[in-house]
Amino acid sequence: MLRVHTRNLGDAAVLILQGRLISGETRTLREAVRAQADAKTIVLDLGRVTAIDAYGLGLMLELRRLSDTKGVRFKLMNVSKFTSRVFEVTRLDSVFEIIPKAEPS
């Protein structure tokens, strides 16, 4: 099960994900991102994600596109070596903005 904990830092929302970002377990993330109506930046903290599949990648692309249409910056943080490798293989590392932990906005 994927859990999402939200921290609001000024006009940035940091969504801390814990669990698997896979088919059937993503509704919580979609709802958490949509709930951030006032955020100018949304950051997904992937440090505690234990698995990710094509559906999870697709959802992140969808959320990024949705954020872009609303003028909201969409970033990823704490990307593990495994997830980083998945992004490289799928060439999504050039699509997502990946930041170090200390820079949420």
JSON list of C-alpha atoms in Angstrom, two decimals:
[
{"chain": "A", "resi": 1, "resn": "MET", "atom": "CA", "xyz": [0.00, 0.00, 0.00]},
{"chain": "A", "resi": 2, "resn": "LEU", "atom": "CA", "xyz": [1.24, 3.48, -0.88]},
{"chain": "A", "resi": 3, "resn": "ARG", "atom": "CA", "xyz": [1.05, 6.09, 1.86]},
{"chain": "A", "resi": 4, "resn": "VAL", "atom": "CA", "xyz": [1.40, 9.81, 1.25]},
{"chain": "A", "resi": 5, "resn": "HIS", "atom": "CA", "xyz": [2.31, 12.32, 3.97]},
{"chain": "A", "resi": 6, "resn": "THR", "atom": "CA", "xyz": [2.10, 16.00, 3.02]},
{"chain": "A", "resi": 7, "resn": "ARG", "atom": "CA", "xyz": [4.27, 18.81, 4.35]},
{"chain": "A", "resi": 8, "resn": "ASN", "atom": "CA", "xyz": [3.51, 22.36, 3.29]},
{"chain": "A", "resi": 9, "resn": "LEU", "atom": "CA", "xyz": [6.52, 24.67, 3.26]},
{"chain": "A", "resi": 10, "resn": "GLY", "atom": "CA", "xyz": [5.29, 28.11, 2.26]},
{"chain": "A", "resi": 11, "resn": "ASP", "atom": "CA", "xyz": [3.88, 27.77, -1.25]},
{"chain": "A", "resi": 12, "resn": "ALA", "atom": "CA", "xyz": [5.56, 24.38, -1.78]},
{"chain": "A", "resi": 13, "resn": "ALA", "atom": "CA", "xyz": [3.93, 21.05, -0.96]},
{"chain": "A", "resi": 14, "resn": "VAL", "atom": "CA", "xyz": [6.26, 18.12, -0.27]},
{"chain": "A", "resi": 15, "resn": "LEU", "atom": "CA", "xyz": [4.51, 14.77, -0.64]},
{"chain": "A", "resi": 16, "resn": "ILE", "atom": "CA", "xyz": [6.47, 12.04, 1.13]},
{"chain": "A", "resi": 17, "resn": "LEU", "atom": "CA", "xyz": [5.68, 8.70, -0.46]},
{"chain": "A", "resi": 18, "resn": "GLN", "atom": "CA", "xyz": [6.10, 5.41, 1.39]},
{"chain": "A", "resi": 19, "resn": "GLY", "atom": "CA", "xyz": [5.50, 2.02, -0.20]},
{"chain": "A", "resi": 20, "resn": "ARG", "atom": "CA", "xyz": [4.97, 0.82, -3.73]},
{"chain": "A", "resi": 21, "resn": "LEU", "atom": "CA", "xyz": [4.12, 3.11, -6.64]},
{"chain": "A", "resi": 22, "resn": "ILE", "atom": "CA", "xyz": [2.47, 0.42, -8.72]},
{"chain": "A", "resi": 23, "resn": "SER", "atom": "CA", "xyz": [-0.82, -0.37, -10.46]},
{"chain": "A", "resi": 24, "resn": "GLY", "atom": "CA", "xyz": [-3.71, -0.50, -8.03]},
{"chain": "A", "resi": 25, "resn": "GLU", "atom": "CA", "xyz": [-1.94, 1.49, -5.31]},
{"chain": "A", "resi": 26, "resn": "THR", "atom": "CA", "xyz": [-1.81, 5.03, -6.73]},
{"chain": "A", "resi": 27, "resn": "ARG", "atom": "CA", "xyz": [-5.18, 6.59, -5.91]},
{"chain": "A", "resi": 28, "resn": "THR", "atom": "CA", "xyz": [-3.80, 8.11, -2.70]},
{"chain": "A", "resi": 29, "resn": "LEU", "atom": "CA", "xyz": [-1.06, 9.93, -4.60]},
{"chain": "A", "resi": 30, "resn": "ARG", "atom": "CA", "xyz": [-3.42, 11.25, -7.28]},
{"chain": "A", "resi": 31, "resn": "GLU", "atom": "CA", "xyz": [-5.80, 12.59, -4.61]},
{"chain": "A", "resi": 32, "resn": "ALA", "atom": "CA", "xyz": [-2.96, 14.12, -2.57]},
{"chain": "A", "resi": 33, "resn": "VAL", "atom": "CA", "xyz": [-1.61, 16.01, -5.58]},
{"chain": "A", "resi": 34, "resn": "ARG", "atom": "CA", "xyz": [-5.06, 17.26, -6.58]},
{"chain": "A", "resi": 35, "resn": "ALA", "atom": "CA", "xyz": [-5.61, 18.50, -3.01]},
{"chain": "A", "resi": 36, "resn": "GLN", "atom": "CA", "xyz": [-2.67, 20.92, -3.35]},
{"chain": "A", "resi": 37, "resn": "ALA", "atom": "CA", "xyz": [-4.73, 23.65, -5.01]},
{"chain": "A", "resi": 38, "resn": "ASP", "atom": "CA", "xyz": [-2.72, 26.54, -3.50]},
{"chain": "A", "resi": 39, "resn": "ALA", "atom": "CA", "xyz": [0.78, 25.13, -4.04]},
{"chain": "A", "resi": 40, "resn": "LYS", "atom": "CA", "xyz": [3.09, 26.76, -6.56]},
{"chain": "A", "resi": 41, "resn": "THR", "atom": "CA", "xyz": [5.50, 23.81, -6.35]},
{"chain": "A", "resi": 42, "resn": "ILE", "atom": "CA", "xyz": [4.79, 20.13, -5.74]},
{"chain": "A", "resi": 43, "resn": "VAL", "atom": "CA", "xyz": [7.69, 17.91, -4.73]},
{"chain": "A", "resi": 44, "resn": "LEU", "atom": "CA", "xyz": [7.42, 14.12, -4.58]},
{"chain": "A", "resi": 45, "resn": "ASP", "atom": "CA", "xyz": [9.86, 12.68, -2.05]},
{"chain": "A", "resi": 46, "resn": "LEU", "atom": "CA", "xyz": [10.62, 9.19, -3.40]},
{"chain": "A", "resi": 47, "resn": "GLY", "atom": "CA", "xyz": [13.09, 8.19, -0.68]},
{"chain": "A", "resi": 48, "resn": "ARG", "atom": "CA", "xyz": [10.78, 5.54, 0.82]},
{"chain": "A", "resi": 49, "resn": "VAL", "atom": "CA", "xyz": [9.36, 4.13, -2.42]},
{"chain": "A", "resi": 50, "resn": "THR", "atom": "CA", "xyz": [10.15, 0.41, -2.54]},
{"chain": "A", "resi": 51, "resn": "ALA", "atom": "CA", "xyz": [8.86, -0.42, -6.03]},
{"chain": "A", "resi": 52, "resn": "ILE", "atom": "CA", "xyz": [7.70, 1.38, -9.14]},
{"chain": "A", "resi": 53, "resn": "ASP", "atom": "CA", "xyz": [6.15, 0.00, -12.30]},
{"chain": "A", "resi": 54, "resn": "ALA", "atom": "CA", "xyz": [5.06, 1.39, -15.68]},
{"chain": "A", "resi": 55, "resn": "TYR", "atom": "CA", "xyz": [1.71, 2.45, -14.23]},
{"chain": "A", "resi": 56, "resn": "GLY", "atom": "CA", "xyz": [3.47, 4.39, -11.46]},
{"chain": "A", "resi": 57, "resn": "LEU", "atom": "CA", "xyz": [5.71, 6.10, -14.03]},
{"chain": "A", "resi": 58, "resn": "GLY", "atom": "CA", "xyz": [2.66, 6.91, -16.13]},
{"chain": "A", "resi": 59, "resn": "LEU", "atom": "CA", "xyz": [0.90, 8.44, -13.13]},
{"chain": "A", "resi": 60, "resn": "MET", "atom": "CA", "xyz": [3.90, 10.64, -12.38]},
{"chain": "A", "resi": 61, "resn": "LEU", "atom": "CA", "xyz": [3.89, 11.83, -16.01]},
{"chain": "A", "resi": 62, "resn": "GLU", "atom": "CA", "xyz": [0.16, 12.54, -15.77]},
{"chain": "A", "resi": 63, "resn": "LEU", "atom": "CA", "xyz": [0.61, 14.49, -12.52]},
{"chain": "A", "resi": 64, "resn": "ARG", "atom": "CA", "xyz": [3.50, 16.45, -14.02]},
{"chain": "A", "resi": 65, "resn": "ARG", "atom": "CA", "xyz": [1.39, 17.35, -17.06]},
{"chain": "A", "resi": 66, "resn": "LEU", "atom": "CA", "xyz": [-1.57, 18.32, -14.86]},
{"chain": "A", "resi": 67, "resn": "SER", "atom": "CA", "xyz": [0.70, 20.51, -12.72]},
{"chain": "A", "resi": 68, "resn": "ASP", "atom": "CA", "xyz": [2.19, 22.18, -15.80]},
{"chain": "A", "resi": 69, "resn": "THR", "atom": "CA", "xyz": [-1.27, 23.11, -17.10]},
{"chain": "A", "resi": 70, "resn": "LYS", "atom": "CA", "xyz": [-1.97, 24.85, -13.77]},
{"chain": "A", "resi": 71, "resn": "GLY", "atom": "CA", "xyz": [1.38, 26.65, -13.72]},
{"chain": "A", "resi": 72, "resn": "VAL", "atom": "CA", "xyz": [2.65, 24.54, -10.81]},
{"chain": "A", "resi": 73, "resn": "ARG", "atom": "CA", "xyz": [6.26, 23.33, -10.76]},
{"chain": "A", "resi": 74, "resn": "PHE", "atom": "CA", "xyz": [6.59, 19.56, -10.34]},
{"chain": "A", "resi": 75, "resn": "LYS", "atom": "CA", "xyz": [9.80, 18.09, -8.90]},
{"chain": "A", "resi": 76, "resn": "LEU", "atom": "CA", "xyz": [11.17, 14.81, -7.58]},
{"chain": "A", "resi": 77, "resn": "MET", "atom": "CA", "xyz": [13.45, 14.45, -4.56]},
{"chain": "A", "resi": 78, "resn": "ASN", "atom": "CA", "xyz": [15.36, 11.64, -2.81]},
{"chain": "A", "resi": 79, "resn": "VAL", "atom": "CA", "xyz": [15.38, 9.44, -5.89]},
{"chain": "A", "resi": 80, "resn": "SER", "atom": "CA", "xyz": [16.97, 6.09, -5.00]},
{"chain": "A", "resi": 81, "resn": "LYS", "atom": "CA", "xyz": [19.62, 4.46, -7.17]},
{"chain": "A", "resi": 82, "resn": "PHE", "atom": "CA", "xyz": [17.06, 1.92, -8.39]},
{"chain": "A", "resi": 83, "resn": "THR", "atom": "CA", "xyz": [14.48, 4.57, -9.31]},
{"chain": "A", "resi": 84, "resn": "SER", "atom": "CA", "xyz": [17.17, 6.72, -10.88]},
{"chain": "A", "resi": 85, "resn": "ARG", "atom": "CA", "xyz": [18.17, 3.76, -13.05]},
{"chain": "A", "resi": 86, "resn": "VAL", "atom": "CA", "xyz": [14.52, 3.22, -14.07]},
{"chain": "A", "resi": 87, "resn": "PHE", "atom": "CA", "xyz": [14.36, 6.89, -15.11]},
{"chain": "A", "resi": 88, "resn": "GLU", "atom": "CA", "xyz": [17.58, 6.53, -17.12]},
{"chain": "A", "resi": 89, "resn": "VAL", "atom": "CA", "xyz": [16.43, 3.38, -18.94]},
{"chain": "A", "resi": 90, "resn": "THR", "atom": "CA", "xyz": [13.05, 4.92, -19.80]},
{"chain": "A", "resi": 91, "resn": "ARG", "atom": "CA", "xyz": [14.69, 8.28, -20.56]},
{"chain": "A", "resi": 92, "resn": "LEU", "atom": "CA", "xyz": [12.41, 9.98, -18.07]},
{"chain": "A", "resi": 93, "resn": "ASP", "atom": "CA", "xyz": [15.42, 11.47, -16.30]},
{"chain": "A", "resi": 94, "resn": "SER", "atom": "CA", "xyz": [15.28, 14.25, -18.91]},
{"chain": "A", "resi": 95, "resn": "VAL", "atom": "CA", "xyz": [11.55, 14.80, -18.34]},
{"chain": "A", "resi": 96, "resn": "PHE", "atom": "CA", "xyz": [11.43, 15.17, -14.55]},
{"chain": "A", "resi": 97, "resn": "GLU", "atom": "CA", "xyz": [13.23, 17.81, -12.54]},
{"chain": "A", "resi": 98, "resn": "ILE", "atom": "CA", "xyz": [15.15, 15.92, -9.86]},
{"chain": "A", "resi": 99, "resn": "ILE", "atom": "CA", "xyz": [16.45, 17.98, -6.95]},
{"chain": "A", "resi": 100, "resn": "PRO", "atom": "CA", "xyz": [18.58, 17.36, -3.86]},
{"chain": "A", "resi": 101, "resn": "LYS", "atom": "CA", "xyz": [16.71, 17.08, -0.55]},
{"chain": "A", "resi": 102, "resn": "ALA", "atom": "CA", "xyz": [17.43, 20.63, 0.65]},
{"chain": "A", "resi": 103, "resn": "GLU", "atom": "CA", "xyz": [15.72, 22.53, -2.21]},
{"chain": "A", "resi": 104, "resn": "PRO", "atom": "CA", "xyz": [11.90, 22.19, -2.20]},
{"chain": "A", "resi": 105, "resn": "SER", "atom": "CA", "xyz": [11.00, 25.48, -3.93]}
]
